[in-house]
Tab-separated table of C-alpha atoms in Angstrom:
chain	number	residue	atom	x	y	z
A	12	UNK	CA	11.282	29.465	-17.200
A	13	UNK	CA	14.363	28.712	-19.306
A	14	UNK	CA	14.221	32.156	-20.850
A	15	UNK	CA	14.986	33.550	-17.362
A	16	UNK	CA	17.850	31.224	-16.415
A	17	UNK	CA	20.347	33.965	-17.292
A	18	UNK	CA	19.018	35.922	-14.290
A	19	UNK	CA	20.477	33.229	-12.014
A	20	UNK	CA	23.492	32.133	-14.018
A	21	UNK	CA	25.129	35.537	-14.225
A	22	UNK	CA	28.896	35.847	-14.775
A	23	UNK	CA	29.270	37.233	-11.238
A	24	UNK	CA	27.314	34.375	-9.667
A	25	UNK	CA	29.294	31.774	-11.604
A	26	UNK	CA	32.567	33.400	-10.519
A	27	UNK	CA	31.376	33.144	-6.923
A	28	UNK	CA	30.529	29.447	-7.410
A	29	UNK	CA	33.938	28.796	-8.927
A	30	UNK	CA	35.660	30.288	-5.893
A	31	UNK	CA	33.590	28.120	-3.565
A	32	UNK	CA	34.538	25.032	-5.556
A	33	UNK	CA	38.244	25.805	-5.749
A	34	UNK	CA	38.426	26.674	-2.070
A	35	UNK	CA	36.387	23.856	-0.567
A	36	UNK	CA	35.851	20.912	-2.906
A	37	UNK	CA	39.042	19.044	-2.001
A	38	UNK	CA	38.025	19.137	1.668
A	39	UNK	CA	34.544	17.952	0.751
A	40	UNK	CA	35.950	14.924	-1.062
A	41	UNK	CA	38.338	14.160	1.825
A	42	UNK	CA	35.410	14.183	4.250
A	43	UNK	CA	33.408	11.843	2.025
A	44	UNK	CA	36.402	9.485	2.033
A	45	UNK	CA	36.360	9.566	5.840
A	46	UNK	CA	32.716	8.425	5.732
A	47	UNK	CA	33.790	5.409	3.690
A	48	UNK	CA	36.594	4.618	6.145
A	49	UNK	CA	34.210	4.779	9.094
A	50	UNK	CA	31.702	2.537	7.327
A	51	UNK	CA	34.423	-0.053	6.744
A	52	UNK	CA	35.298	0.070	10.443
A	53	UNK	CA	31.669	-0.570	11.379
A	54	UNK	CA	31.403	-3.457	8.920
A	55	UNK	CA	34.532	-4.955	10.495
A	56	UNK	CA	32.919	-4.970	13.951
A	57	UNK	CA	33.453	-1.422	15.185
A	58	UNK	CA	30.852	0.734	16.842
A	59	UNK	CA	29.782	4.332	17.372
A	60	UNK	CA	30.460	6.281	20.559
A	61	UNK	CA	30.898	9.817	21.843
A	62	UNK	CA	34.311	11.148	20.835
A	63	UNK	CA	36.996	11.263	23.500
A	64	UNK	CA	38.970	13.911	21.578
A	65	UNK	CA	36.049	16.355	21.793
A	66	UNK	CA	35.123	15.777	25.426
A	67	UNK	CA	36.314	19.314	26.248
A	68	UNK	CA	33.620	20.706	23.927
A	69	UNK	CA	30.855	18.666	25.560
A	70	UNK	CA	32.054	19.710	28.999
A	71	UNK	CA	32.759	23.346	28.064
A	72	UNK	CA	30.694	26.427	28.865
A	73	UNK	CA	29.484	27.941	25.586
A	74	UNK	CA	26.250	28.834	23.796
A	75	UNK	CA	25.206	29.393	20.216
A	76	UNK	CA	24.114	32.766	18.860
A	77	UNK	CA	20.730	34.192	19.823
A	78	UNK	CA	17.924	33.543	17.308
A	79	UNK	CA	17.990	35.641	14.149
A	80	UNK	CA	14.970	37.668	12.963
A	81	UNK	CA	12.179	35.346	11.850
A	82	UNK	CA	13.656	32.332	13.639
A	83	UNK	CA	12.717	32.980	17.255
A	84	UNK	CA	9.273	31.365	16.940
A	85	UNK	CA	9.363	28.160	14.894
A	86	UNK	CA	6.407	26.280	16.350
A	87	UNK	CA	5.208	25.081	12.930
A	88	UNK	CA	7.452	24.466	9.937
A	89	UNK	CA	6.199	23.252	6.561
A	90	UNK	CA	8.445	21.470	4.086
A	91	UNK	CA	8.301	21.133	0.330
A	92	UNK	CA	9.957	21.689	-3.034
A	93	UNK	CA	10.447	25.082	-4.651
A	94	UNK	CA	8.137	24.838	-7.664
A	95	UNK	CA	5.869	27.888	-7.824
A	96	UNK	CA	2.587	26.299	-6.705
A	97	UNK	CA	4.106	24.457	-3.724
A	98	UNK	CA	6.137	27.522	-2.740
A	99	UNK	CA	3.058	29.767	-2.711
A	100	UNK	CA	0.997	27.258	-0.722
A	101	UNK	CA	3.785	26.838	1.829
A	102	UNK	CA	4.417	30.551	2.260
A	103	UNK	CA	0.658	31.197	2.651
A	104	UNK	CA	0.061	28.208	4.952
A	105	UNK	CA	0.272	29.966	8.314
A	106	UNK	CA	3.427	28.065	9.237
A	107	UNK	CA	6.187	30.092	10.853
A	108	UNK	CA	8.913	28.611	8.614
A	109	UNK	CA	9.016	27.118	5.139
A	110	UNK	CA	11.808	24.630	4.485
A	111	UNK	CA	12.384	25.370	0.804
A	112	UNK	CA	13.731	22.022	-0.278
A	113	UNK	CA	16.413	21.522	-2.909
A	114	UNK	CA	17.202	18.114	-1.434
A	115	UNK	CA	15.005	15.114	-0.530
A	116	UNK	CA	11.694	16.580	-1.760
A	117	UNK	CA	13.216	17.818	-5.009
A	118	UNK	CA	14.437	15.999	-8.089
A	119	UNK	CA	17.629	17.733	-9.241
A	120	UNK	CA	16.597	18.155	-12.844
A	121	UNK	CA	18.432	21.201	-14.179
A	122	UNK	CA	15.064	22.907	-14.702
A	123	UNK	CA	14.151	22.317	-11.032
A	124	UNK	CA	17.517	23.519	-9.740
A	125	UNK	CA	17.454	26.871	-11.543
A	126	UNK	CA	13.690	27.479	-11.597
A	127	UNK	CA	13.685	26.917	-7.846
A	128	UNK	CA	16.240	29.705	-7.431
A	129	UNK	CA	14.091	32.041	-9.524
A	130	UNK	CA	10.999	31.166	-7.502
A	131	UNK	CA	12.800	31.889	-4.235
A	132	UNK	CA	13.919	35.310	-5.415
A	133	UNK	CA	10.463	36.111	-6.809
A	134	UNK	CA	8.910	35.055	-3.493
A	135	UNK	CA	11.198	37.340	-1.495
A	136	UNK	CA	10.286	40.209	-3.810
A	137	UNK	CA	6.587	39.191	-3.546
A	138	UNK	CA	6.348	38.716	-7.304
A	139	UNK	CA	5.739	34.961	-7.321
A	140	UNK	CA	2.501	33.720	-8.919
A	141	UNK	CA	1.301	30.630	-10.750
A	142	UNK	CA	-1.627	29.681	-12.977
A	143	UNK	CA	-2.473	25.998	-13.332
A	144	UNK	CA	-3.326	24.371	-16.683
A	145	UNK	CA	-6.951	24.441	-15.502
A	146	UNK	CA	-6.761	28.203	-15.063
A	147	UNK	CA	-6.564	28.353	-11.258
A	148	UNK	CA	-4.373	31.229	-10.103
A	149	UNK	CA	-2.085	31.101	-7.074
A	150	UNK	CA	-0.572	34.237	-5.512
A	151	UNK	CA	1.137	35.262	-2.296
A	152	UNK	CA	-1.199	36.638	0.346
A	153	UNK	CA	-0.840	40.035	1.949
A	154	UNK	CA	0.714	40.157	5.395
A	155	UNK	CA	3.136	37.780	7.094
A	156	UNK	CA	4.553	34.865	5.144
A	157	UNK	CA	6.563	31.927	6.433
A	158	UNK	CA	10.281	32.569	6.945
A	159	UNK	CA	12.272	30.955	4.137
A	160	UNK	CA	14.926	28.410	5.152
A	161	UNK	CA	16.618	26.743	2.178
A	162	UNK	CA	17.827	23.150	2.278
A	163	UNK	CA	20.657	22.582	-0.229
A	164	UNK	CA	21.692	19.141	-1.379
A	165	UNK	CA	23.948	17.018	0.826
A	166	UNK	CA	27.733	16.937	0.545
A	167	UNK	CA	27.634	13.643	-1.384
A	168	UNK	CA	25.703	14.978	-4.395
A	169	UNK	CA	27.218	16.744	-7.402
A	170	UNK	CA	25.807	19.005	-10.104
A	171	UNK	CA	26.608	17.697	-13.587
A	172	UNK	CA	25.563	20.916	-15.349
A	173	UNK	CA	28.162	23.179	-13.702
A	174	UNK	CA	31.818	22.266	-14.171
A	175	UNK	CA	34.803	24.085	-12.673
A	176	UNK	CA	38.201	23.165	-14.090
A	177	UNK	CA	36.522	20.162	-15.712
A	178	UNK	CA	35.070	18.864	-12.433
A	179	UNK	CA	31.446	18.698	-11.371
A	180	UNK	CA	30.553	21.135	-8.627
A	181	UNK	CA	29.150	20.063	-5.295
A	182	UNK	CA	25.354	20.229	-5.347
A	183	UNK	CA	25.559	21.690	-1.848
A	184	UNK	CA	27.702	24.597	-2.983
A	185	UNK	CA	25.608	25.227	-6.099
A	186	UNK	CA	22.327	25.411	-4.150
A	187	UNK	CA	23.822	27.433	-1.304
A	188	UNK	CA	25.912	29.686	-3.513
A	189	UNK	CA	23.210	30.706	-5.975
A	190	UNK	CA	20.661	31.428	-3.250
A	191	UNK	CA	23.130	33.318	-1.081
A	192	UNK	CA	24.546	35.358	-3.970
A	193	UNK	CA	21.147	36.473	-5.264
A	194	UNK	CA	19.006	36.575	-2.127
A	195	UNK	CA	21.087	37.266	0.997
A	196	UNK	CA	20.968	41.055	0.674
A	197	UNK	CA	17.313	40.967	-0.441
A	198	UNK	CA	16.442	39.100	2.745
A	199	UNK	CA	18.429	41.489	4.927
A	200	UNK	CA	16.689	44.480	3.357
A	201	UNK	CA	13.382	42.921	4.398
A	202	UNK	CA	14.394	42.292	8.002
A	203	UNK	CA	15.149	38.597	7.573
A	204	UNK	CA	18.332	36.831	6.501
A	205	UNK	CA	19.925	33.986	4.530
A	206	UNK	CA	18.894	30.885	6.464
A	207	UNK	CA	19.639	27.247	5.695
A	208	UNK	CA	18.874	23.657	6.705
A	209	UNK	CA	21.972	21.471	6.370
A	210	UNK	CA	21.309	17.786	5.540
A	211	UNK	CA	23.078	14.429	5.772
A	212	UNK	CA	26.143	15.465	7.775
A	213	UNK	CA	27.985	12.668	9.553
A	214	UNK	CA	30.530	14.568	11.655
A	215	UNK	CA	31.412	17.884	13.226
A	216	UNK	CA	34.214	18.198	10.671
A	217	UNK	CA	31.556	18.425	7.970
A	218	UNK	CA	29.880	21.169	10.010
A	219	UNK	CA	33.242	22.946	10.234
A	220	UNK	CA	33.440	22.890	6.441
A	221	UNK	CA	29.998	24.504	6.189
A	222	UNK	CA	31.037	27.147	8.709
A	223	UNK	CA	34.116	28.010	6.659
A	224	UNK	CA	31.919	28.276	3.549
A	225	UNK	CA	29.681	30.719	5.426
A	226	UNK	CA	32.620	32.843	6.563
A	227	UNK	CA	34.031	33.185	3.048
A	228	UNK	CA	30.603	33.859	1.506
A	229	UNK	CA	29.822	36.645	3.969
A	230	UNK	CA	33.212	38.248	3.383
A	231	UNK	CA	32.802	38.183	-0.398
A	232	UNK	CA	29.396	39.866	-0.293
A	233	UNK	CA	30.352	42.299	2.464
A	234	UNK	CA	27.812	40.897	4.919
A	235	UNK	CA	28.586	40.828	8.679
A	236	UNK	CA	29.802	37.552	10.166
A	237	UNK	CA	27.081	35.550	11.837
A	238	UNK	CA	24.388	36.778	9.426
A	239	UNK	CA	23.903	33.308	7.956
A	240	UNK	CA	22.009	30.924	10.234
A	241	UNK	CA	21.854	27.179	9.778
A	242	UNK	CA	19.779	24.443	11.351
A	243	UNK	CA	21.382	21.009	11.080
A	244	UNK	CA	19.302	17.924	10.435
A	245	UNK	CA	20.531	15.184	12.743
A	246	UNK	CA	19.568	12.440	10.314
A	247	UNK	CA	22.589	10.147	10.269
A	248	UNK	CA	23.553	7.708	12.978
A	249	UNK	CA	27.099	9.096	13.431
A	250	UNK	CA	25.811	12.668	13.824
A	251	UNK	CA	23.751	11.659	16.866
A	252	UNK	CA	27.016	11.095	18.710
A	253	UNK	CA	28.371	14.542	17.723
A	254	UNK	CA	25.411	16.882	18.285
A	255	UNK	CA	27.216	19.215	20.673
A	256	UNK	CA	30.302	19.326	18.478
A	257	UNK	CA	28.181	20.195	15.414
A	258	UNK	CA	26.522	23.059	17.287
A	259	UNK	CA	29.946	24.205	18.493
A	260	UNK	CA	31.458	24.317	14.993
A	261	UNK	CA	28.557	26.433	13.722
A	262	UNK	CA	27.929	28.357	16.941
A	263	UNK	CA	27.886	31.940	15.550
A	264	UNK	CA	25.830	30.670	12.604
A	265	UNK	CA	23.769	28.054	14.439
A	266	UNK	CA	19.979	28.075	14.522
A	267	UNK	CA	19.571	24.651	16.144
A	268	UNK	CA	19.096	20.985	15.316
A	269	UNK	CA	16.240	19.044	13.761
A	270	UNK	CA	15.245	15.422	14.327
A	271	UNK	CA	15.333	14.165	10.728
A	272	UNK	CA	13.843	10.891	11.778
A	273	UNK	CA	13.202	9.119	8.470
A	274	UNK	CA	16.760	9.496	7.221
A	275	UNK	CA	17.959	8.613	10.726
A	276	UNK	CA	16.208	5.247	10.487
A	277	UNK	CA	17.719	4.732	7.031
A	278	UNK	CA	21.162	5.591	8.391
A	279	UNK	CA	20.793	3.142	11.266
A	280	UNK	CA	20.042	0.374	8.790
A	281	UNK	CA	22.815	1.433	6.411
A	282	UNK	CA	25.591	1.738	8.974
A	283	UNK	CA	24.928	-1.655	10.611
A	284	UNK	CA	23.338	-3.532	7.715
A	285	UNK	CA	25.897	-6.370	7.887
A	286	UNK	CA	25.813	-6.798	11.657
A	287	UNK	CA	23.018	-9.349	11.987
A	288	UNK	CA	19.870	-9.582	14.068
A	289	UNK	CA	20.805	-6.971	16.689
A	290	UNK	CA	20.340	-4.286	14.018
A	291	UNK	CA	17.373	-5.697	12.109
A	292	UNK	CA	14.368	-3.381	12.135
A	293	UNK	CA	10.726	-4.453	11.738
A	294	UNK	CA	8.306	-3.079	9.110
A	295	UNK	CA	8.868	0.620	8.516
A	296	UNK	CA	5.429	1.560	9.811
A	297	UNK	CA	6.202	-0.227	13.093
A	298	UNK	CA	9.258	1.909	13.843
A	299	UNK	CA	7.698	4.706	15.869
A	300	UNK	CA	9.260	7.513	17.853
A	301	UNK	CA	8.666	5.551	21.065
A	302	UNK	CA	11.108	2.807	20.020
A	303	UNK	CA	13.959	2.892	22.553
A	304	UNK	CA	16.711	3.939	20.143
A	305	UNK	CA	14.511	6.651	18.613
A	306	UNK	CA	13.394	7.895	22.021
A	307	UNK	CA	17.024	8.182	23.159
A	308	UNK	CA	17.897	10.148	20.010
A	309	UNK	CA	15.134	12.737	20.387
A	310	UNK	CA	15.623	13.161	24.135
A	311	UNK	CA	19.331	13.766	23.599
A	312	UNK	CA	18.611	16.255	20.818
A	313	UNK	CA	16.352	18.416	22.988
A	314	UNK	CA	18.749	18.228	25.931
A	315	UNK	CA	21.724	19.158	23.736
A	316	UNK	CA	20.031	22.060	21.982
A	317	UNK	CA	18.585	23.699	25.078
A	318	UNK	CA	21.806	23.241	27.037
A	319	UNK	CA	23.464	25.400	24.360
A	320	UNK	CA	20.626	27.877	23.758
A	321	UNK	CA	19.646	26.421	20.387
A	322	UNK	CA	16.238	25.511	18.957
A	323	UNK	CA	15.208	21.856	18.865
A	324	UNK	CA	12.867	21.129	15.956
A	325	UNK	CA	10.811	17.943	15.801
A	326	UNK	CA	10.188	15.467	13.020
A	327	UNK	CA	7.926	15.217	10.009
A	328	UNK	CA	4.192	14.551	9.973
A	329	UNK	CA	3.915	13.121	6.462
A	330	UNK	CA	0.176	12.339	6.386
A	331	UNK	CA	-1.818	13.884	3.537
A	332	UNK	CA	-5.419	14.600	4.595
A	333	UNK	CA	-7.965	12.745	2.465
A	334	UNK	CA	-11.314	14.496	2.454
A	335	UNK	CA	-12.928	11.565	0.603
A	336	UNK	CA	-12.305	9.111	3.446
A	337	UNK	CA	-13.305	10.710	6.772
A	338	UNK	CA	-12.602	7.566	8.810
A	339	UNK	CA	-9.023	7.193	7.578
A	340	UNK	CA	-8.589	10.934	7.875
A	341	UNK	CA	-9.722	11.100	11.497
A	342	UNK	CA	-7.543	8.189	12.626
A	343	UNK	CA	-4.473	9.638	10.916
A	344	UNK	CA	-5.035	13.139	12.282
A	345	UNK	CA	-5.242	11.736	15.791
A	346	UNK	CA	-1.860	10.081	15.263
A	347	UNK	CA	-0.450	13.410	14.077
A	348	UNK	CA	-1.877	15.150	17.137
A	349	UNK	CA	-0.405	12.531	19.469
A	350	UNK	CA	2.994	12.778	17.783
A	351	UNK	CA	3.100	16.570	18.024
A	352	UNK	CA	1.844	16.499	21.611
A	353	UNK	CA	4.688	14.175	22.583
A	354	UNK	CA	7.210	16.469	20.905
A	355	UNK	CA	5.845	19.643	22.493
A	356	UNK	CA	5.788	18.038	25.949
A	357	UNK	CA	9.335	16.736	25.471
A	358	UNK	CA	10.600	20.280	24.970
A	359	UNK	CA	10.791	20.671	21.201
A	360	UNK	CA	10.367	24.267	20.053
A	361	UNK	CA	8.473	23.353	16.907
A	362	UNK	CA	7.877	20.592	14.422
A	363	UNK	CA	7.451	19.743	10.737
A	364	UNK	CA	4.395	19.075	8.596
A	365	UNK	CA	4.234	18.153	4.910
A	366	UNK	CA	0.784	19.540	4.077
A	367	UNK	CA	-0.899	22.913	4.749
A	368	UNK	CA	-3.940	21.176	6.277
A	369	UNK	CA	-1.728	19.925	9.123
A	370	UNK	CA	-0.494	23.395	10.083
A	371	UNK	CA	-3.506	24.155	12.355
A	372	UNK	CA	-3.115	20.904	14.329
A	373	UNK	CA	0.610	21.405	14.892
A	374	UNK	CA	0.084	25.066	15.805
A	375	UNK	CA	-2.727	24.241	18.224
A	376	UNK	CA	-0.614	21.636	20.027
A	377	UNK	CA	2.416	23.905	20.381
A	378	UNK	CA	0.234	26.887	21.314
A	379	UNK	CA	-1.084	24.786	24.190
A	380	UNK	CA	2.432	24.255	25.534
A	381	UNK	CA	4.188	27.484	24.554
A	382	UNK	CA	1.337	29.940	25.067
A	383	UNK	CA	2.672	33.406	24.219
A	384	UNK	CA	6.312	32.336	24.538
A	385	UNK	CA	8.129	32.017	21.176
A	386	UNK	CA	9.918	28.821	22.186
A	387	UNK	CA	10.869	26.737	25.215
A	388	UNK	CA	14.641	26.887	25.004
A	389	UNK	CA	14.629	27.463	28.767
A	390	UNK	CA	13.350	23.896	29.271
A	391	UNK	CA	16.823	22.423	29.618
A	392	UNK	CA	15.842	18.832	30.475
A	393	UNK	CA	18.709	18.525	32.937
A	394	UNK	CA	17.341	15.160	34.058
A	395	UNK	CA	18.166	13.600	30.679
A	396	UNK	CA	21.290	11.478	30.348
A	397	UNK	CA	21.602	9.346	27.227
A	398	UNK	CA	24.290	6.713	26.756
A	399	UNK	CA	25.826	5.349	23.574
A	400	UNK	CA	24.258	1.970	24.363
A	401	UNK	CA	20.790	3.555	24.420
A	402	UNK	CA	21.347	5.227	21.048
A	403	UNK	CA	22.440	1.868	19.618
A	404	UNK	CA	19.589	-0.179	21.090
A	405	UNK	CA	17.956	-1.139	17.808
A	406	UNK	CA	17.261	-4.722	18.877
A	407	UNK	CA	14.540	-3.709	21.360
A	408	UNK	CA	12.391	-2.032	18.698
A	409	UNK	CA	8.901	-3.605	18.892
A	410	UNK	CA	7.333	-5.070	15.761
A	411	UNK	CA	7.720	-7.818	13.203
A	412	UNK	CA	9.117	-8.264	9.716
A	413	UNK	CA	6.173	-9.210	7.529
A	414	UNK	CA	5.200	-9.844	3.932
A	415	UNK	CA	2.844	-6.884	4.258
A	416	UNK	CA	5.809	-4.700	5.196
A	417	UNK	CA	7.924	-6.102	2.369
A	418	UNK	CA	5.176	-5.428	-0.148
A	419	UNK	CA	4.811	-1.872	1.127
A	420	UNK	CA	8.563	-1.276	0.874
A	421	UNK	CA	8.702	-2.582	-2.710
A	422	UNK	CA	5.627	-0.654	-3.839
A	423	UNK	CA	6.635	2.638	-2.197
A	424	UNK	CA	10.191	2.346	-3.489
A	425	UNK	CA	9.200	1.702	-7.088
A	426	UNK	CA	6.394	4.269	-7.160
A	427	UNK	CA	8.683	6.890	-5.692
A	428	UNK	CA	11.543	6.188	-8.099
A	429	UNK	CA	9.178	6.281	-11.079
A	430	UNK	CA	8.017	9.754	-10.012
A	431	UNK	CA	11.578	10.874	-9.208
A	432	UNK	CA	12.817	9.924	-12.654
A	433	UNK	CA	9.946	11.951	-14.134
A	434	UNK	CA	11.043	15.014	-12.151
A	435	UNK	CA	9.010	14.942	-8.929
A	436	UNK	CA	10.711	14.450	-5.557
A	437	UNK	CA	7.679	14.856	-3.258
A	438	UNK	CA	5.172	12.106	-4.045
A	439	UNK	CA	1.816	11.204	-2.495
A	440	UNK	CA	1.734	7.413	-1.925
A	441	UNK	CA	-0.809	5.631	0.293
A	442	UNK	CA	-1.905	8.914	1.940
A	443	UNK	CA	1.663	9.859	2.876
A	444	UNK	CA	3.950	12.479	1.355
A	445	UNK	CA	7.005	10.433	0.506
A	446	UNK	CA	10.416	11.846	-0.314
A	447	UNK	CA	13.842	10.350	-0.864
A	448	UNK	CA	14.269	9.570	2.849
A	449	UNK	CA	11.318	7.191	3.049
A	450	UNK	CA	12.273	5.590	-0.256
A	451	UNK	CA	15.732	5.011	1.243
A	452	UNK	CA	14.206	3.224	4.241
A	453	UNK	CA	12.130	1.057	1.906
A	454	UNK	CA	14.985	-0.120	-0.289
A	455	UNK	CA	17.481	-0.511	2.584
A	456	UNK	CA	15.060	-2.699	4.529
A	457	UNK	CA	14.591	-4.937	1.504
A	458	UNK	CA	18.394	-5.196	1.200
A	459	UNK	CA	18.875	-5.901	4.890
A	460	UNK	CA	16.154	-8.542	5.098
A	461	UNK	CA	17.442	-10.262	1.955
A	462	UNK	CA	21.065	-10.317	3.085
A	463	UNK	CA	20.278	-11.434	6.639
A	464	UNK	CA	18.098	-14.451	5.770
A	465	UNK	CA	14.943	-13.025	7.348
A	466	UNK	CA	11.858	-15.233	7.606
A	467	UNK	CA	8.645	-13.199	7.462
A	468	UNK	CA	6.376	-13.456	10.494
A	469	UNK	CA	3.045	-13.612	8.651
A	470	UNK	CA	3.790	-15.720	5.560
A	471	UNK	CA	6.656	-17.775	7.071
A	472	UNK	CA	8.550	-17.331	3.804
A	473	UNK	CA	12.245	-16.599	3.719
A	474	UNK	CA	13.169	-13.352	1.956
A	475	UNK	CA	14.901	-14.370	-1.265
A	476	UNK	CA	15.563	-12.728	-4.610
A	477	UNK	CA	12.847	-14.925	-6.104
A	478	UNK	CA	10.304	-13.745	-3.512
A	479	UNK	CA	11.233	-10.095	-4.111
A	480	UNK	CA	10.906	-10.562	-7.879
A	481	UNK	CA	7.451	-12.114	-7.479
A	482	UNK	CA	6.229	-9.436	-5.078
A	483	UNK	CA	7.614	-6.701	-7.318
A	484	UNK	CA	5.678	-8.004	-10.329
A	485	UNK	CA	2.486	-8.332	-8.269
A	486	UNK	CA	2.777	-4.862	-6.753
A	487	UNK	CA	3.434	-3.210	-10.109
A	488	UNK	CA	0.397	-5.010	-11.532
A	489	UNK	CA	-1.736	-3.490	-8.747
A	490	UNK	CA	-0.851	0.031	-9.854
A	491	UNK	CA	-3.163	-0.293	-12.828
A	492	UNK	CA	-0.876	1.459	-15.280
A	493	UNK	CA	1.042	-0.009	-18.163
A	494	UNK	CA	3.660	-2.152	-16.351
A	495	UNK	CA	6.292	-1.129	-18.898
A	496	UNK	CA	6.041	2.402	-17.522
A	497	UNK	CA	7.816	1.142	-14.399
A	498	UNK	CA	10.635	-0.700	-16.155
A	499	UNK	CA	13.309	1.910	-15.434
A	500	UNK	CA	12.143	2.444	-11.843
A	501	UNK	CA	12.050	-1.311	-11.277
A	502	UNK	CA	15.578	-1.734	-12.645
A	503	UNK	CA	16.855	1.089	-10.451
A	504	UNK	CA	15.070	-0.281	-7.381
A	505	UNK	CA	16.654	-3.695	-7.903
A	506	UNK	CA	20.058	-2.045	-8.290
A	507	UNK	CA	19.803	-0.346	-4.895
A	508	UNK	CA	17.703	-2.932	-3.018
A	509	UNK	CA	19.073	-6.384	-3.849
A	510	UNK	CA	22.547	-6.050	-5.369
A	511	UNK	CA	25.471	-7.375	-3.328
A	512	UNK	CA	27.049	-3.919	-3.212
A	513	UNK	CA	24.956	-1.427	-1.236
A	514	UNK	CA	24.664	1.991	-2.903
A	515	UNK	CA	25.256	4.742	-0.339
A	516	UNK	CA	22.291	6.763	-1.628
A	517	UNK	CA	19.702	5.763	-4.214
A	518	UNK	CA	19.810	9.300	-5.605
A	519	UNK	CA	23.380	8.731	-6.857
A	520	UNK	CA	22.582	6.109	-9.530
A	521	UNK	CA	19.194	7.761	-10.113
A	522	UNK	CA	20.862	11.078	-10.953
A	523	UNK	CA	23.042	9.422	-13.582
A	524	UNK	CA	19.878	8.275	-15.367
A	525	UNK	CA	18.669	11.864	-15.578
A	526	UNK	CA	19.471	14.304	-18.420
């Protein structure tokens, strides 16, 4: 692929990126500083609440833009990285939308960043193909493919391989800018458009920055305003209190909100990690969508979106079907069906899956609720009223903190980081497709339990550094590989899971270990 990188890194495209950086990077860094200030306020005893200064927006009469072509019916969305094989499988899967991921399911190796852009353009032009080392050929099918929606990196990540005036560029602006520059007009010519998923935002001011980026980008390429459409992942705790404001800032470019539930759980831990037992969560696998604070979050999301005419998209089904174990397979598929049924009945317009084999289940469930209708944005859920206290009610989450859960967190975290450092951001572990979000939950729970003197319910042991070290050695030994192959992943996991200082994102120190 390297011989084609010049097709992406053209002088014109790099000039466009430089303008984005010079226009917006100072604001980006100011907004990241505001995150740090807010986190310090929470650590000092503050809390989260709906903003008084934006009450007029929440009480105002406004709606977002009507759905753009290819985004009216989103009943099944499949997620995954942009390598050729995964891209072809996603586009052929029968899903309505493919979230083409340059973020949590992608490792930002330079090869991945640029090859992903080439694969996206080739897919739009229906030229994308792939032949495996075993000789199996993958190609795009004839007929309708999933609508492409690109997820760039979050505002906090930088790109070390592109410098402007001696400074690293924002990973967000690199991923957005290259795709938009090369593919926006191609998509419009084919009756679609440049569509995006925006991750990790913590405030409506960060949404305002994205909107200003969109306005400038459309002007530079001579594309009408409002052509870009963006769906925002509500996957940080602060963003849950600013859903309406985020939609408002993006309203002519808005395509809705998504319940990014795994990162949301991570954010809940991160923001209140020093606040004691009222914010301690049980084992990750015990934190379901029926937990009170998660239920409040999803109910508010549907109510907010449909009040403003926007799509509400449900959370991820991460299970990977295992044809060799029918019993495990059947039990897991029933859980997926129940999860999607709850979402469809709650008013969501669609939902996410991580594997093509789950597309038929998700489609069947939403077909049963939507019928021939493309969505249920008219289901406004006027009866829903969610308070700040309900969103913050972590303490009533059922479940226990166990050695089994601790072992799972350590094993998943280390296995994921080992794969990430080798260049893979979407990793099959214990029959689940794990990405950076679930690894973040794993390491943040270990940190929280360690720093809050948790005693495990099953073993009655207190979580200490010594216990974590012992469990880590035992779990690595179970993997059956040469233990030394996990040395770097183990060191990184310990850096982000047990150190006194809590790293905001594990991908930050991980990226610095990458060429």
